[in-house]
PDB file of C-alpha atoms in Angstrom:
ATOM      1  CA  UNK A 218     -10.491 -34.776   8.586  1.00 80.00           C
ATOM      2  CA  UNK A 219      -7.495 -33.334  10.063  1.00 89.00           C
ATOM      3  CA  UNK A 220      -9.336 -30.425  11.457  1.00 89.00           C
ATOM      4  CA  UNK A 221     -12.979 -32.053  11.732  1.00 90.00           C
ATOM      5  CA  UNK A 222     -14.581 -28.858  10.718  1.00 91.00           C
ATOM      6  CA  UNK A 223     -18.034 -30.643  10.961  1.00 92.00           C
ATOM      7  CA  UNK A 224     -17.747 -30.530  14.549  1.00 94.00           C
ATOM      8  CA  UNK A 225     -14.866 -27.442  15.251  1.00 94.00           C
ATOM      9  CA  UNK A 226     -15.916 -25.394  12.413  1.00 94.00           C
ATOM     10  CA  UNK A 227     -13.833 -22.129  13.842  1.00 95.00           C
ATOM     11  CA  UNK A 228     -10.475 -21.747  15.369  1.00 95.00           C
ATOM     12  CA  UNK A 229      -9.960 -18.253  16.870  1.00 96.00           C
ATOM     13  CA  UNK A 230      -7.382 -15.940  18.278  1.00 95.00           C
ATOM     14  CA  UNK A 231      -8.012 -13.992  21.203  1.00 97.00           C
ATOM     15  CA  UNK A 232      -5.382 -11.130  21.993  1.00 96.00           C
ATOM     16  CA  UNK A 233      -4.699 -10.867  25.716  1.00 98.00           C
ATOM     17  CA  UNK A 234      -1.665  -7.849  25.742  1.00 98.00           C
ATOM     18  CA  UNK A 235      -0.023  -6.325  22.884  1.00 97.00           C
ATOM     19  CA  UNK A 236       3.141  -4.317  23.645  1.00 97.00           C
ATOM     20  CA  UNK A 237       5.488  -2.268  21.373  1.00 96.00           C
ATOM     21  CA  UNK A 238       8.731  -3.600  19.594  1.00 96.00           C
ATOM     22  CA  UNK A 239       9.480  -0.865  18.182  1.00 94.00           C
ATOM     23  CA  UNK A 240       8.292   0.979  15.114  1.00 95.00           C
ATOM     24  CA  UNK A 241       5.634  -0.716  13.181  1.00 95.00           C
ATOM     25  CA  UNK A 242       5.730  -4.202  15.564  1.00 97.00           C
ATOM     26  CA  UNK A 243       3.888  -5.037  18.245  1.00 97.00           C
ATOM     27  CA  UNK A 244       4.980  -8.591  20.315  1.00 97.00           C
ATOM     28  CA  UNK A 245       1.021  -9.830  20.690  1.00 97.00           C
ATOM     29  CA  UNK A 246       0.169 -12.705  23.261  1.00 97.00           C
ATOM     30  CA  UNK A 247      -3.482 -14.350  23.509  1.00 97.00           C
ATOM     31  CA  UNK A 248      -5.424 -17.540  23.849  1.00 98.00           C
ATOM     32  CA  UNK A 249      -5.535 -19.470  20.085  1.00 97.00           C
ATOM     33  CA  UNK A 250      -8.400 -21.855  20.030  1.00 97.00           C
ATOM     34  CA  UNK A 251      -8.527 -24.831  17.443  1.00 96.00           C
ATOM     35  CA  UNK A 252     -10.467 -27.973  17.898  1.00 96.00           C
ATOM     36  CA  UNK A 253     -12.012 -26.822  21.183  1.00 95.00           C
ATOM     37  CA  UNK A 254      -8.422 -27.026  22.676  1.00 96.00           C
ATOM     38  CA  UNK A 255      -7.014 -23.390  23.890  1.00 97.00           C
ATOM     39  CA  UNK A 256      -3.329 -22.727  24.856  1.00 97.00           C
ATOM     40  CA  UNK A 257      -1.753 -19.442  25.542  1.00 97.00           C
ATOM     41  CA  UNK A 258       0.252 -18.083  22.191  1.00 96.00           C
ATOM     42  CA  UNK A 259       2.771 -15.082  21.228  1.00 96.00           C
ATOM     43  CA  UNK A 260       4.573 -13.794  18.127  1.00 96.00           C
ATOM     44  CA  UNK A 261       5.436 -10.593  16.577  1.00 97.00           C
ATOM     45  CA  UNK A 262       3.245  -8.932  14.406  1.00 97.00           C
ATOM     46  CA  UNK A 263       4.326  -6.020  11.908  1.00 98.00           C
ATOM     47  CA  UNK A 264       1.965  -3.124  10.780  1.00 96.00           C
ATOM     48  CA  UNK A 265       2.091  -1.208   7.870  1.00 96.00           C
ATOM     49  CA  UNK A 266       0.354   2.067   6.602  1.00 94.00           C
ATOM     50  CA  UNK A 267      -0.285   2.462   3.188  1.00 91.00           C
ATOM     51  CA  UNK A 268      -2.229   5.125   1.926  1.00 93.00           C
ATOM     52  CA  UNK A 269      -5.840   4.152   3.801  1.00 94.00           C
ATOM     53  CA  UNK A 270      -5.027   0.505   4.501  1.00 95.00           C
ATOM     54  CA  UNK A 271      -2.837  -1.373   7.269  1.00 95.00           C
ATOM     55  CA  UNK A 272      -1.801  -4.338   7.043  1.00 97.00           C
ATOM     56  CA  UNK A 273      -0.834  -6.732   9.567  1.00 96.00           C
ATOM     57  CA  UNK A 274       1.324  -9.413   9.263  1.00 97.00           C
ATOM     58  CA  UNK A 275       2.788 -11.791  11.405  1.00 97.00           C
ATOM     59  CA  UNK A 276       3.863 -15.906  11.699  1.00 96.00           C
ATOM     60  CA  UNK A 277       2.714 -18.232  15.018  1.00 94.00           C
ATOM     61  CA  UNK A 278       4.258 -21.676  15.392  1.00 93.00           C
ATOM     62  CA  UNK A 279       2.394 -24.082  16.956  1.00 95.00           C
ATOM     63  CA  UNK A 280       3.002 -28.070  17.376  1.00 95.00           C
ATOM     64  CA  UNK A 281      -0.121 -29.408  15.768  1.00 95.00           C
ATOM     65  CA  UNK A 282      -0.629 -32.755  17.822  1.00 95.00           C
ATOM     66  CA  UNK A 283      -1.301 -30.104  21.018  1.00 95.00           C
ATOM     67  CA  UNK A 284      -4.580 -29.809  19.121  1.00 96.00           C
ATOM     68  CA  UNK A 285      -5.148 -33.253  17.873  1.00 93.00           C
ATOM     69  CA  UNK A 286      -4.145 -31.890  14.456  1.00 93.00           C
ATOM     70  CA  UNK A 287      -3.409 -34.953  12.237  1.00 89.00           C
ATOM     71  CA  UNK A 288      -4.723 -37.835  14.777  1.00 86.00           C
ATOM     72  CA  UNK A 289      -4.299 -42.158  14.045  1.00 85.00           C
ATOM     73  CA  UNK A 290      -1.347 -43.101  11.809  1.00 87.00           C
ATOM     74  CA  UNK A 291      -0.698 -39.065  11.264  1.00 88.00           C
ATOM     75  CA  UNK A 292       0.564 -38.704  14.455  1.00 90.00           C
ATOM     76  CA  UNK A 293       4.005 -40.193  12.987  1.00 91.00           C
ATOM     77  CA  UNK A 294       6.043 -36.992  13.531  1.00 93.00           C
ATOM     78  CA  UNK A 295       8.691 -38.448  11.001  1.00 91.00           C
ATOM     79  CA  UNK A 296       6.584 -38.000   8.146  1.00 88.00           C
ATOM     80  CA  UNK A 297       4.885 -34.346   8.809  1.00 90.00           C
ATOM     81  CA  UNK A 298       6.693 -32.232  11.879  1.00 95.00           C
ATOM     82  CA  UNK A 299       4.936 -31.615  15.025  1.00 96.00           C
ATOM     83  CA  UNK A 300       5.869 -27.903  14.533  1.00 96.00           C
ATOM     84  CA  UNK A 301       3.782 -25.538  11.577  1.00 94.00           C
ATOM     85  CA  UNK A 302       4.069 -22.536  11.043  1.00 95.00           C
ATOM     86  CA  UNK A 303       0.558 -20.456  10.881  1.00 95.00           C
ATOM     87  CA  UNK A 304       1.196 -17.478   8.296  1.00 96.00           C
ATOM     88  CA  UNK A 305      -1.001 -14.962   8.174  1.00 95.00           C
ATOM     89  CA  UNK A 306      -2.109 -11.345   6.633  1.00 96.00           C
ATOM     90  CA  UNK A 307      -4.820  -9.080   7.221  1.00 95.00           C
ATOM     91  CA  UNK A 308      -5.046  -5.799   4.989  1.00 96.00           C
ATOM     92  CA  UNK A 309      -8.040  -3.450   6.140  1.00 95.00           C
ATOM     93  CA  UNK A 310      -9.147  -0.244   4.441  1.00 93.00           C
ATOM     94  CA  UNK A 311     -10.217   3.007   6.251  1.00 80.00           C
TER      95      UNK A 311
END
């Protein structure tokens, strides 16, 4: 209900510019899509090597009513916050 998958069944990030923050981070910016709605996002995202895997890791706060997250009587910011955090963490394998 919150996210009405039936009719948004995807959100999606879209990396626009990625520049180094020094070893192992990267400060990424991009469009990030959920319920049709797109807004322009950043945050830091860390990169590790381990043996024949990386692994990316990183945290993007977004206020949740921007995208109709939580609509009708949810909308009351005093019982869940406008702001969430979206964690996230890919590990991929060479």
């Amino acid at each position: 209900e919150w996210f009405n998958a039936a009719q948004f069944p995807k959100a999606s990030f879209v990396s626009t510019s990625m520049k180094s923050a020094g070893s192992g981070k990267l400060d990424v910016t991009g469009n990030l899509t959920i319920k049709g709605k797109t807004v322009v996002a950043s945050f830091p995202l860390s990169i590790k090597t381990e043996g024949k895997s990386l692994t990316f890791e990183g945290s993007l706060p977004i206020k949740r009513l921007t995208f109709n997250i939580g609509e009708g009587e949810w909308k009351d910011t005093s019982m869940i916050a406008d702001e969430v955090m979206i964690k996230f963490k890919v590990v991929a394998n060479q």
